[in-house]
PDB file of C-alpha atoms in Angstrom:
ATOM      1  CA  MET A   1     -27.091  -9.837 -11.909  1.00 60.00           C
ATOM      2  CA  ALA A   2     -25.190  -7.857  -9.254  1.00 78.00           C
ATOM      3  CA  LEU A   3     -21.611  -8.955  -8.765  1.00 94.00           C
ATOM      4  CA  ALA A   4     -19.945  -8.819  -5.376  1.00 96.00           C
ATOM      5  CA  ASP A   5     -16.677  -6.900  -4.961  1.00 96.00           C
ATOM      6  CA  PRO A   6     -13.427  -8.763  -5.554  1.00 97.00           C
ATOM      7  CA  LEU A   7     -11.562  -9.908  -2.408  1.00 97.00           C
ATOM      8  CA  PHE A   8      -7.884  -9.640  -1.589  1.00 97.00           C
ATOM      9  CA  PRO A   9      -6.699 -12.233   0.939  1.00 95.00           C
ATOM     10  CA  GLN A  10      -3.211 -10.776   1.273  1.00 91.00           C
ATOM     11  CA  THR A  11      -4.603  -7.589   2.796  1.00 88.00           C
ATOM     12  CA  VAL A  12      -3.217  -6.708   6.249  1.00 76.00           C
ATOM     13  CA  ASP A  13      -4.528  -3.657   8.077  1.00 68.00           C
ATOM     14  CA  GLY A  14      -6.021  -2.196   4.919  1.00 74.00           C
ATOM     15  CA  ILE A  15      -3.054  -2.674   2.565  1.00 82.00           C
ATOM     16  CA  ILE A  16      -1.459  -5.443   0.514  1.00 89.00           C
ATOM     17  CA  PRO A  17       2.121  -5.692   1.785  1.00 85.00           C
ATOM     18  CA  ILE A  18       4.661  -5.668  -1.043  1.00 86.00           C
ATOM     19  CA  GLN A  19       6.413  -8.504   0.793  1.00 82.00           C
ATOM     20  CA  SER A  20       3.355 -10.748   0.222  1.00 88.00           C
ATOM     21  CA  VAL A  21       3.236  -9.810  -3.469  1.00 92.00           C
ATOM     22  CA  THR A  22       6.936 -10.612  -3.806  1.00 89.00           C
ATOM     23  CA  ASN A  23       6.702 -13.924  -1.891  1.00 88.00           C
ATOM     24  CA  ASP A  24       3.617 -15.101  -3.786  1.00 91.00           C
ATOM     25  CA  GLY A  25       4.749 -13.691  -7.136  1.00 94.00           C
ATOM     26  CA  ALA A  26       1.358 -12.079  -7.592  1.00 96.00           C
ATOM     27  CA  VAL A  27      -1.532 -10.163  -6.100  1.00 97.00           C
ATOM     28  CA  ILE A  28      -4.219 -12.762  -5.420  1.00 97.00           C
ATOM     29  CA  VAL A  29      -7.765 -11.765  -6.361  1.00 98.00           C
ATOM     30  CA  LEU A  30     -10.755 -13.837  -5.210  1.00 98.00           C
ATOM     31  CA  ILE A  31     -13.960 -13.799  -7.279  1.00 98.00           C
ATOM     32  CA  PRO A  32     -16.984 -14.492  -5.007  1.00 97.00           C
ATOM     33  CA  ALA A  33     -19.841 -16.791  -6.028  1.00 96.00           C
ATOM     34  CA  TYR A  34     -22.252 -15.362  -8.577  1.00 96.00           C
ATOM     35  CA  THR A  35     -25.624 -16.434  -9.947  1.00 94.00           C
ATOM     36  CA  ASN A  36     -25.934 -19.080 -12.626  1.00 94.00           C
ATOM     37  CA  PRO A  37     -22.283 -19.838 -13.481  1.00 96.00           C
ATOM     38  CA  ALA A  38     -21.939 -21.824 -16.658  1.00 96.00           C
ATOM     39  CA  PRO A  39     -19.214 -23.438 -18.769  1.00 97.00           C
ATOM     40  CA  LEU A  40     -17.190 -20.986 -20.901  1.00 97.00           C
ATOM     41  CA  ASP A  41     -17.931 -18.023 -18.653  1.00 97.00           C
ATOM     42  CA  GLN A  42     -14.887 -15.811 -19.111  1.00 97.00           C
ATOM     43  CA  ILE A  43     -13.823 -13.870 -15.990  1.00 98.00           C
ATOM     44  CA  THR A  44     -11.370 -11.003 -16.530  1.00 98.00           C
ATOM     45  CA  VAL A  45      -9.837  -8.931 -13.747  1.00 98.00           C
ATOM     46  CA  LEU A  46      -9.250  -5.284 -14.754  1.00 97.00           C
ATOM     47  CA  TRP A  47      -6.207  -3.872 -13.032  1.00 97.00           C
ATOM     48  CA  ASN A  48      -6.225  -0.103 -13.589  1.00 96.00           C
ATOM     49  CA  PHE A  49      -8.749  -0.801 -16.375  1.00 95.00           C
ATOM     50  CA  ILE A  50      -6.426  -3.224 -18.159  1.00 96.00           C
ATOM     51  CA  GLY A  51      -7.143  -6.951 -18.245  1.00 95.00           C
ATOM     52  CA  ARG A  52      -4.336  -8.586 -16.299  1.00 95.00           C
ATOM     53  CA  GLY A  53      -5.829 -11.888 -15.190  1.00 96.00           C
ATOM     54  CA  GLN A  54      -8.389 -14.339 -16.672  1.00 96.00           C
ATOM     55  CA  TYR A  55     -10.214 -17.477 -15.747  1.00 97.00           C
ATOM     56  CA  THR A  56     -12.512 -19.693 -17.842  1.00 97.00           C
ATOM     57  CA  VAL A  57     -15.270 -21.560 -16.015  1.00 97.00           C
ATOM     58  CA  ALA A  58     -15.288 -25.274 -16.824  1.00 96.00           C
ATOM     59  CA  ASP A  59     -18.673 -26.431 -15.539  1.00 95.00           C
ATOM     60  CA  TYR A  60     -21.896 -25.405 -13.826  1.00 96.00           C
ATOM     61  CA  ASN A  61     -20.517 -25.904 -10.291  1.00 95.00           C
ATOM     62  CA  PRO A  62     -17.153 -24.122 -10.085  1.00 96.00           C
ATOM     63  CA  SER A  63     -15.367 -23.958  -6.741  1.00 96.00           C
ATOM     64  CA  PHE A  64     -15.788 -20.487  -5.243  1.00 97.00           C
ATOM     65  CA  PRO A  65     -14.100 -18.234  -4.601  1.00 97.00           C
ATOM     66  CA  ILE A  66     -12.283 -18.396  -7.895  1.00 98.00           C
ATOM     67  CA  VAL A  67      -8.598 -17.461  -7.632  1.00 98.00           C
ATOM     68  CA  ILE A  68      -7.057 -15.151 -10.229  1.00 98.00           C
ATOM     69  CA  ARG A  69      -3.439 -14.022  -9.915  1.00 97.00           C
ATOM     70  CA  ILE A  70      -2.158 -10.645 -11.078  1.00 97.00           C
ATOM     71  CA  PRO A  71       1.590 -11.093 -11.752  1.00 96.00           C
ATOM     72  CA  ALA A  72       3.852  -9.089  -9.424  1.00 95.00           C
ATOM     73  CA  VAL A  73       5.348  -7.288 -12.446  1.00 95.00           C
ATOM     74  CA  PHE A  74       2.020  -5.425 -12.731  1.00 96.00           C
ATOM     75  CA  ALA A  75       1.754  -4.649  -8.999  1.00 94.00           C
ATOM     76  CA  PRO A  76       4.678  -2.578  -7.710  1.00 91.00           C
ATOM     77  CA  ILE A  77       4.045  -0.267  -4.757  1.00 85.00           C
ATOM     78  CA  GLY A  78       1.103   1.982  -5.585  1.00 87.00           C
ATOM     79  CA  ARG A  79      -2.694   2.282  -5.690  1.00 89.00           C
ATOM     80  CA  TYR A  80      -4.862   0.419  -8.190  1.00 95.00           C
ATOM     81  CA  LEU A  81      -8.453   0.462  -9.379  1.00 96.00           C
ATOM     82  CA  VAL A  82      -9.693  -3.104  -9.616  1.00 97.00           C
ATOM     83  CA  SER A  83     -12.870  -4.679 -10.945  1.00 97.00           C
ATOM     84  CA  TYR A  84     -13.843  -7.780 -12.892  1.00 97.00           C
ATOM     85  CA  ILE A  85     -16.026  -8.614 -15.879  1.00 97.00           C
ATOM     86  CA  ILE A  86     -17.907 -11.853 -16.542  1.00 97.00           C
ATOM     87  CA  GLU A  87     -18.722 -12.596 -20.175  1.00 96.00           C
ATOM     88  CA  ASP A  88     -20.917 -15.655 -20.855  1.00 95.00           C
ATOM     89  CA  ARG A  89     -20.693 -17.837 -23.984  1.00 94.00           C
ATOM     90  CA  PHE A  90     -23.377 -15.691 -25.683  1.00 95.00           C
ATOM     91  CA  GLY A  91     -21.361 -12.517 -25.339  1.00 95.00           C
ATOM     92  CA  ASN A  92     -23.376 -11.007 -22.469  1.00 95.00           C
ATOM     93  CA  THR A  93     -21.200  -9.137 -19.954  1.00 95.00           C
ATOM     94  CA  THR A  94     -21.610  -8.062 -16.349  1.00 96.00           C
ATOM     95  CA  SER A  95     -19.189  -5.900 -14.328  1.00 96.00           C
ATOM     96  CA  SER A  96     -18.471  -5.545 -10.652  1.00 96.00           C
ATOM     97  CA  GLU A  97     -18.003  -2.242  -8.929  1.00 95.00           C
ATOM     98  CA  THR A  98     -14.488  -0.780  -9.049  1.00 96.00           C
ATOM     99  CA  VAL A  99     -12.556  -0.849  -5.761  1.00 95.00           C
ATOM    100  CA  LEU A 100      -9.315   0.816  -4.732  1.00 93.00           C
ATOM    101  CA  VAL A 101      -6.506  -1.337  -3.418  1.00 92.00           C
ATOM    102  CA  GLU A 102      -3.043  -0.324  -2.264  1.00 87.00           C
ATOM    103  CA  VAL A 103       0.189  -2.247  -2.474  1.00 88.00           C
ATOM    104  CA  SER A 104       2.578  -0.811   0.137  1.00 82.00           C
ATOM    105  CA  ASN A 105       5.629  -1.430   2.231  1.00 72.00           C
ATOM    106  CA  ASN A 106       4.030   0.487   5.111  1.00 63.00           C
ATOM    107  CA  ALA A 107       3.624  -2.494   7.411  1.00 67.00           C
ATOM    108  CA  LEU A 108       2.913  -1.759  11.051  1.00 80.00           C
ATOM    109  CA  LEU A 109       5.836  -1.785  13.492  1.00 85.00           C
ATOM    110  CA  LEU A 110       5.760  -3.132  17.040  1.00 92.00           C
ATOM    111  CA  GLU A 111       8.095  -1.272  19.419  1.00 92.00           C
ATOM    112  CA  ALA A 112       8.687  -2.569  22.924  1.00 95.00           C
ATOM    113  CA  GLU A 113      10.356  -1.010  25.941  1.00 94.00           C
ATOM    114  CA  VAL A 114      11.162  -2.728  29.221  1.00 94.00           C
ATOM    115  CA  SER A 115      10.860  -0.173  32.039  1.00 90.00           C
ATOM    116  CA  THR A 116      12.022  -2.495  34.840  1.00 89.00           C
ATOM    117  CA  ALA A 117      15.131  -4.520  35.673  1.00 79.00           C
ATOM    118  CA  ASN A 118      16.641  -6.562  38.491  1.00 74.00           C
ATOM    119  CA  ILE A 119      13.237  -7.744  39.672  1.00 86.00           C
ATOM    120  CA  VAL A 120      13.354 -10.258  42.527  1.00 82.00           C
ATOM    121  CA  ALA A 121      11.347 -13.481  42.058  1.00 87.00           C
ATOM    122  CA  GLY A 122       8.490 -13.802  44.541  1.00 85.00           C
ATOM    123  CA  SER A 123       8.589 -10.107  45.503  1.00 82.00           C
ATOM    124  CA  GLY A 124       5.195  -9.405  43.943  1.00 90.00           C
ATOM    125  CA  ILE A 125       6.838  -6.724  41.799  1.00 90.00           C
ATOM    126  CA  PRO A 126       6.401  -7.315  38.028  1.00 95.00           C
ATOM    127  CA  HIS A 127       8.548  -6.671  35.073  1.00 96.00           C
ATOM    128  CA  ILE A 128       6.721  -4.182  32.823  1.00 97.00           C
ATOM    129  CA  ILE A 129       6.815  -4.018  29.023  1.00 97.00           C
ATOM    130  CA  ASP A 130       5.215  -1.115  27.143  1.00 97.00           C
ATOM    131  CA  TYR A 131       4.286  -1.787  23.533  1.00 97.00           C
ATOM    132  CA  TRP A 132       3.545   0.734  20.796  1.00 95.00           C
ATOM    133  CA  LEU A 133       2.048  -0.406  17.481  1.00 93.00           C
ATOM    134  CA  ILE A 134       2.832   2.315  15.004  1.00 88.00           C
ATOM    135  CA  THR A 135       3.024   3.071  11.292  1.00 78.00           C
ATOM    136  CA  PRO A 136       6.449   3.869   9.743  1.00 68.00           C
ATOM    137  CA  ALA A 137       5.476   7.521  10.127  1.00 65.00           C
ATOM    138  CA  GLY A 138       5.213   7.012  13.896  1.00 76.00           C
ATOM    139  CA  VAL A 139       1.430   7.229  14.110  1.00 79.00           C
ATOM    140  CA  GLY A 140      -0.172   4.911  16.683  1.00 86.00           C
ATOM    141  CA  ALA A 141      -2.477   2.133  15.415  1.00 86.00           C
ATOM    142  CA  PRO A 142      -5.512   1.919  17.746  1.00 90.00           C
ATOM    143  CA  GLY A 143      -7.925  -0.957  18.206  1.00 91.00           C
ATOM    144  CA  ARG A 144      -5.486  -3.740  17.131  1.00 91.00           C
ATOM    145  CA  LEU A 145      -5.266  -7.046  18.994  1.00 94.00           C
ATOM    146  CA  LEU A 146      -1.877  -8.116  20.396  1.00 96.00           C
ATOM    147  CA  GLN A 147      -1.479 -11.686  21.606  1.00 97.00           C
ATOM    148  CA  TYR A 148       0.853 -12.683  24.411  1.00 98.00           C
ATOM    149  CA  SER A 149       2.586 -15.908  25.432  1.00 97.00           C
ATOM    150  CA  VAL A 150       5.597 -16.758  27.610  1.00 97.00           C
ATOM    151  CA  ASP A 151       8.272 -19.449  27.771  1.00 96.00           C
ATOM    152  CA  GLY A 152       9.218 -20.121  31.383  1.00 94.00           C
ATOM    153  CA  SER A 153       7.646 -19.830  34.788  1.00 94.00           C
ATOM    154  CA  ALA A 154       5.748 -16.548  34.728  1.00 96.00           C
ATOM    155  CA  THR A 155       2.256 -15.101  34.894  1.00 97.00           C
ATOM    156  CA  LEU A 156       1.173 -12.425  32.353  1.00 97.00           C
ATOM    157  CA  VAL A 157      -1.287  -9.637  33.143  1.00 97.00           C
ATOM    158  CA  PRO A 158      -3.350  -9.437  30.973  1.00 96.00           C
ATOM    159  CA  PRO A 159      -2.894 -13.186  30.426  1.00 93.00           C
ATOM    160  CA  LEU A 160      -3.503 -13.789  26.689  1.00 94.00           C
ATOM    161  CA  SER A 161      -4.135 -10.599  24.725  1.00 96.00           C
ATOM    162  CA  ASP A 162      -4.879  -6.902  24.784  1.00 97.00           C
ATOM    163  CA  THR A 163      -6.178  -4.255  22.386  1.00 96.00           C
ATOM    164  CA  THR A 164      -4.123  -1.136  21.608  1.00 96.00           C
ATOM    165  CA  ASP A 165      -5.527   2.136  22.919  1.00 95.00           C
ATOM    166  CA  GLY A 166      -5.993   5.320  20.946  1.00 93.00           C
ATOM    167  CA  ASN A 167      -2.240   5.837  20.759  1.00 93.00           C
ATOM    168  CA  GLY A 168      -1.429   2.288  19.704  1.00 93.00           C
ATOM    169  CA  HIS A 169      -0.209   1.473  23.235  1.00 96.00           C
ATOM    170  CA  THR A 170      -0.550  -1.542  25.525  1.00 97.00           C
ATOM    171  CA  GLN A 171       1.223  -2.514  28.748  1.00 97.00           C
ATOM    172  CA  LEU A 172       2.069  -5.987  29.905  1.00 98.00           C
ATOM    173  CA  ARG A 173       3.108  -6.977  33.462  1.00 97.00           C
ATOM    174  CA  ILE A 174       5.029 -10.178  34.093  1.00 98.00           C
ATOM    175  CA  PHE A 175       5.208 -11.826  37.526  1.00 97.00           C
ATOM    176  CA  SER A 176       7.295 -14.821  38.622  1.00 95.00           C
ATOM    177  CA  GLY A 177       7.968 -16.622  41.880  1.00 91.00           C
ATOM    178  CA  VAL A 178      10.904 -18.568  40.476  1.00 90.00           C
ATOM    179  CA  PRO A 179      14.367 -17.121  39.834  1.00 85.00           C
ATOM    180  CA  GLY A 180      15.485 -17.464  36.221  1.00 87.00           C
ATOM    181  CA  THR A 181      14.932 -16.144  32.709  1.00 90.00           C
ATOM    182  CA  VAL A 182      11.635 -16.122  30.785  1.00 94.00           C
ATOM    183  CA  THR A 183      10.892 -15.127  27.197  1.00 95.00           C
ATOM    184  CA  VAL A 184       7.816 -13.068  26.409  1.00 97.00           C
ATOM    185  CA  HIS A 185       6.350 -13.383  22.878  1.00 97.00           C
ATOM    186  CA  THR A 186       4.025 -10.731  21.511  1.00 97.00           C
ATOM    187  CA  VAL A 187       2.451 -10.768  18.021  1.00 95.00           C
ATOM    188  CA  LEU A 188      -0.058  -8.734  16.084  1.00 92.00           C
ATOM    189  CA  ALA A 189      -3.020 -11.128  15.755  1.00 90.00           C
ATOM    190  CA  SER A 190      -3.726 -10.118  12.157  1.00 81.00           C
ATOM    191  CA  ASP A 191      -0.114 -10.444  11.008  1.00 79.00           C
ATOM    192  CA  PRO A 192       1.815 -12.666  13.497  1.00 86.00           C
ATOM    193  CA  SER A 193       4.578 -13.700  11.074  1.00 78.00           C
ATOM    194  CA  THR A 194       5.602 -10.105  10.325  1.00 77.00           C
ATOM    195  CA  VAL A 195       4.767  -7.962  13.375  1.00 86.00           C
ATOM    196  CA  TYR A 196       6.167  -9.497  16.565  1.00 92.00           C
ATOM    197  CA  SER A 197       8.437  -9.039  19.542  1.00 94.00           C
ATOM    198  CA  HIS A 198      10.437 -11.509  21.676  1.00 95.00           C
ATOM    199  CA  ILE A 199      11.901 -10.225  24.940  1.00 95.00           C
ATOM    200  CA  ARG A 200      13.975 -12.081  27.565  1.00 92.00           C
ATOM    201  CA  LEU A 201      13.501 -11.080  31.213  1.00 94.00           C
ATOM    202  CA  THR A 202      15.396 -12.205  34.309  1.00 88.00           C
ATOM    203  CA  PHE A 203      13.997 -12.652  37.805  1.00 89.00           C
ATOM    204  CA  PHE A 204      16.650 -12.662  40.492  1.00 83.00           C
ATOM    205  CA  GLY A 205      16.781 -14.698  43.686  1.00 76.00           C
ATOM    206  CA  THR A 206      18.531 -12.103  45.873  1.00 69.00           C
ATOM    207  CA  LEU A 207      17.340  -8.856  47.332  1.00 66.00           C
ATOM    208  CA  LEU A 208      18.702  -5.600  45.956  1.00 72.00           C
ATOM    209  CA  THR A 209      20.153  -2.905  48.175  1.00 82.00           C
ATOM    210  CA  GLN A 210      20.751   0.083  45.876  1.00 88.00           C
ATOM    211  CA  LEU A 211      18.840   2.229  43.403  1.00 90.00           C
ATOM    212  CA  ILE A 212      19.959   4.318  40.400  1.00 94.00           C
ATOM    213  CA  SER A 213      18.011   7.499  39.711  1.00 94.00           C
ATOM    214  CA  ALA A 214      18.420   9.838  36.774  1.00 95.00           C
ATOM    215  CA  GLU A 215      17.850  13.572  36.188  1.00 96.00           C
ATOM    216  CA  VAL A 216      17.891  14.857  32.570  1.00 96.00           C
ATOM    217  CA  GLN A 217      19.654  18.198  32.797  1.00 96.00           C
ATOM    218  CA  ALA A 218      19.930  18.926  29.065  1.00 95.00           C
ATOM    219  CA  ASP A 219      17.718  17.485  26.335  1.00 95.00           C
ATOM    220  CA  LYS A 220      16.838  17.989  22.630  1.00 94.00           C
ATOM    221  CA  ALA A 221      20.367  18.802  21.514  1.00 94.00           C
ATOM    222  CA  GLN A 222      21.082  18.935  17.782  1.00 94.00           C
ATOM    223  CA  GLY A 223      22.093  15.634  16.247  1.00 93.00           C
ATOM    224  CA  ASN A 224      25.090  17.135  14.488  1.00 94.00           C
ATOM    225  CA  GLY A 225      27.872  15.582  16.553  1.00 93.00           C
ATOM    226  CA  LEU A 226      28.304  18.856  18.476  1.00 94.00           C
ATOM    227  CA  GLY A 227      25.096  19.247  20.478  1.00 95.00           C
ATOM    228  CA  VAL A 228      25.252  17.758  23.977  1.00 96.00           C
ATOM    229  CA  ASN A 229      22.530  16.133  26.079  1.00 96.00           C
ATOM    230  CA  ARG A 230      23.326  15.668  29.756  1.00 96.00           C
ATOM    231  CA  ILE A 231      22.016  13.297  32.479  1.00 97.00           C
ATOM    232  CA  ARG A 232      23.012  13.231  36.121  1.00 97.00           C
ATOM    233  CA  TYR A 233      22.727   9.867  37.883  1.00 96.00           C
ATOM    234  CA  GLN A 234      22.803   9.094  41.591  1.00 96.00           C
ATOM    235  CA  VAL A 235      23.153   5.815  43.456  1.00 95.00           C
ATOM    236  CA  ARG A 236      21.397   5.598  46.825  1.00 93.00           C
ATOM    237  CA  THR A 237      20.674   2.816  49.322  1.00 89.00           C
ATOM    238  CA  LEU A 238      17.177   1.379  49.437  1.00 83.00           C
ATOM    239  CA  ALA A 239      17.429   1.196  53.181  1.00 79.00           C
ATOM    240  CA  GLY A 240      17.924   4.673  54.627  1.00 83.00           C
ATOM    241  CA  ASP A 241      17.983   6.450  51.241  1.00 88.00           C
ATOM    242  CA  LEU A 242      21.670   7.347  51.621  1.00 93.00           C
ATOM    243  CA  PRO A 243      24.089   8.250  48.765  1.00 94.00           C
ATOM    244  CA  VAL A 244      26.563   5.522  47.756  1.00 93.00           C
ATOM    245  CA  ALA A 245      30.105   6.752  47.019  1.00 94.00           C
ATOM    246  CA  ASN A 246      32.548   4.919  44.671  1.00 93.00           C
ATOM    247  CA  ALA A 247      29.818   2.806  43.106  1.00 92.00           C
ATOM    248  CA  ALA A 248      30.648   1.727  39.563  1.00 92.00           C
ATOM    249  CA  ILE A 249      28.048   2.413  36.865  1.00 94.00           C
ATOM    250  CA  ASN A 250      28.210   1.113  33.294  1.00 93.00           C
ATOM    251  CA  PHE A 251      26.352   2.957  30.544  1.00 93.00           C
ATOM    252  CA  SER A 252      25.109   1.994  27.078  1.00 93.00           C
ATOM    253  CA  ALA A 253      22.824   3.739  24.561  1.00 93.00           C
ATOM    254  CA  THR A 254      20.755   3.010  21.492  1.00 91.00           C
ATOM    255  CA  GLY A 255      20.734   4.993  18.267  1.00 88.00           C
ATOM    256  CA  GLY A 256      24.497   5.325  17.892  1.00 90.00           C
ATOM    257  CA  ALA A 257      24.912   7.980  20.613  1.00 94.00           C
ATOM    258  CA  ALA A 258      28.413   8.590  21.930  1.00 94.00           C
ATOM    259  CA  LEU A 259      28.695   8.512  25.719  1.00 95.00           C
ATOM    260  CA  SER A 260      31.176  10.174  28.056  1.00 92.00           C
ATOM    261  CA  PRO A 261      32.036   8.376  30.231  1.00 91.00           C
ATOM    262  CA  SER A 262      30.918   4.856  29.296  1.00 85.00           C
ATOM    263  CA  ALA A 263      31.757   3.659  32.858  1.00 84.00           C
ATOM    264  CA  GLU A 264      32.646   5.594  35.976  1.00 89.00           C
ATOM    265  CA  PHE A 265      32.503   5.642  39.814  1.00 93.00           C
ATOM    266  CA  THR A 266      30.143   7.867  41.786  1.00 95.00           C
ATOM    267  CA  ASP A 267      31.481  10.819  43.738  1.00 95.00           C
ATOM    268  CA  SER A 268      31.173  11.295  47.479  1.00 94.00           C
ATOM    269  CA  ASN A 269      27.502  12.237  47.061  1.00 95.00           C
ATOM    270  CA  GLY A 270      26.744   9.242  44.853  1.00 95.00           C
ATOM    271  CA  TYR A 271      26.601  11.286  41.605  1.00 96.00           C
ATOM    272  CA  ILE A 272      27.888  10.728  38.055  1.00 96.00           C
ATOM    273  CA  THR A 273      27.176  13.093  35.151  1.00 96.00           C
ATOM    274  CA  LEU A 274      26.855  11.596  31.645  1.00 96.00           C
ATOM    275  CA  THR A 275      27.054  13.580  28.433  1.00 96.00           C
ATOM    276  CA  LEU A 276      25.873  12.355  25.007  1.00 96.00           C
ATOM    277  CA  THR A 277      26.387  13.475  21.440  1.00 96.00           C
ATOM    278  CA  ASN A 278      24.948  12.026  18.242  1.00 96.00           C
ATOM    279  CA  ASN A 279      25.269  12.483  14.488  1.00 94.00           C
ATOM    280  CA  THR A 280      21.566  11.717  13.832  1.00 91.00           C
ATOM    281  CA  SER A 281      18.244  12.883  15.166  1.00 91.00           C
ATOM    282  CA  GLY A 282      15.820  10.712  17.116  1.00 90.00           C
ATOM    283  CA  ILE A 283      15.104   9.274  20.558  1.00 92.00           C
ATOM    284  CA  VAL A 284      17.956   7.553  22.409  1.00 93.00           C
ATOM    285  CA  THR A 285      17.505   5.194  25.352  1.00 93.00           C
ATOM    286  CA  ILE A 286      20.353   5.064  27.869  1.00 95.00           C
ATOM    287  CA  THR A 287      20.787   2.076  30.122  1.00 93.00           C
ATOM    288  CA  ALA A 288      22.675   2.521  33.418  1.00 93.00           C
ATOM    289  CA  LEU A 289      23.521  -0.542  35.494  1.00 91.00           C
ATOM    290  CA  LEU A 290      25.522  -1.496  38.525  1.00 89.00           C
ATOM    291  CA  PRO A 291      28.002  -4.251  37.635  1.00 84.00           C
ATOM    292  CA  SER A 292      27.910  -5.233  41.272  1.00 79.00           C
ATOM    293  CA  GLY A 293      24.356  -6.525  40.767  1.00 74.00           C
ATOM    294  CA  LEU A 294      23.242  -4.767  43.915  1.00 79.00           C
ATOM    295  CA  GLY A 295      20.910  -2.243  42.267  1.00 79.00           C
ATOM    296  CA  THR A 296      18.248  -1.851  39.673  1.00 75.00           C
ATOM    297  CA  GLU A 297      19.023  -0.829  36.126  1.00 85.00           C
ATOM    298  CA  ASN A 298      17.843   2.575  34.955  1.00 93.00           C
ATOM    299  CA  PHE A 299      16.391   3.410  31.545  1.00 93.00           C
ATOM    300  CA  THR A 300      16.300   7.058  30.520  1.00 95.00           C
ATOM    301  CA  ARG A 301      15.423   8.617  27.146  1.00 94.00           C
ATOM    302  CA  VAL A 302      16.676  11.826  25.583  1.00 95.00           C
ATOM    303  CA  THR A 303      16.053  13.337  22.139  1.00 94.00           C
ATOM    304  CA  PHE A 304      18.386  14.648  19.452  1.00 94.00           C
ATOM    305  CA  THR A 305      16.736  17.106  17.015  1.00 92.00           C
TER     306      THR A 305
END
């Protein structure tokens, strides 16, 4: 008789996460139904060709799939060749095909970036969140289903879910006609308890009058504490597009980057120049905001090599 391949219910996106093995204390192997099961059939799972799990059939109608556990001590991070053998009470044996399984900590990561701020409720302008589903190596994961939901008064576009494109990217727009804060929840449909994002967004009830723009003047400095990236910001009025002098701007950055200055006032032409250094390489996102609340926030990214 031909035996079906063993199944691995802990598999997520082609791997068995080491976290699942640790939590369950074992790799779980499912033995599919086979022809003419009988009492005393001995099922042995071969884990890299060594018997690591066994099950003895008790009657003619066992409950399938049969669960066999490979203790976690035999399944650290790595790749394994897995098959199973069924030996009946007369000593006849049948083997399944050997399959390759991988136990890994390379779970997918969900990165999110809000590219909007200070959105006015009822303006018809949405908050926008860009999502990237990537491997730890930074490679996009295409064709994966993300599911969306929201706490609060808001409309999502698309409303329930979206599939990542060839770069692992999706974009979500959030509209609201009611001032206040909403929370957007996004999960990977195949692994919602591990791969997820929760983002709070605020819709304001007053109109804004100013805008912060940014010009990256120096990028890709060395992340050695000496290399300098530079951004020039300008504050202008929304009405008339005029520079705003003496406008306070507060700055913050991700990735441990050092900022100079962290807060300052614009000059007579509405400009402030910001310099950044960092002791590590990577992408840094800088947030510039007007503490007056009169203007939009600005999000700009630079890279340290």
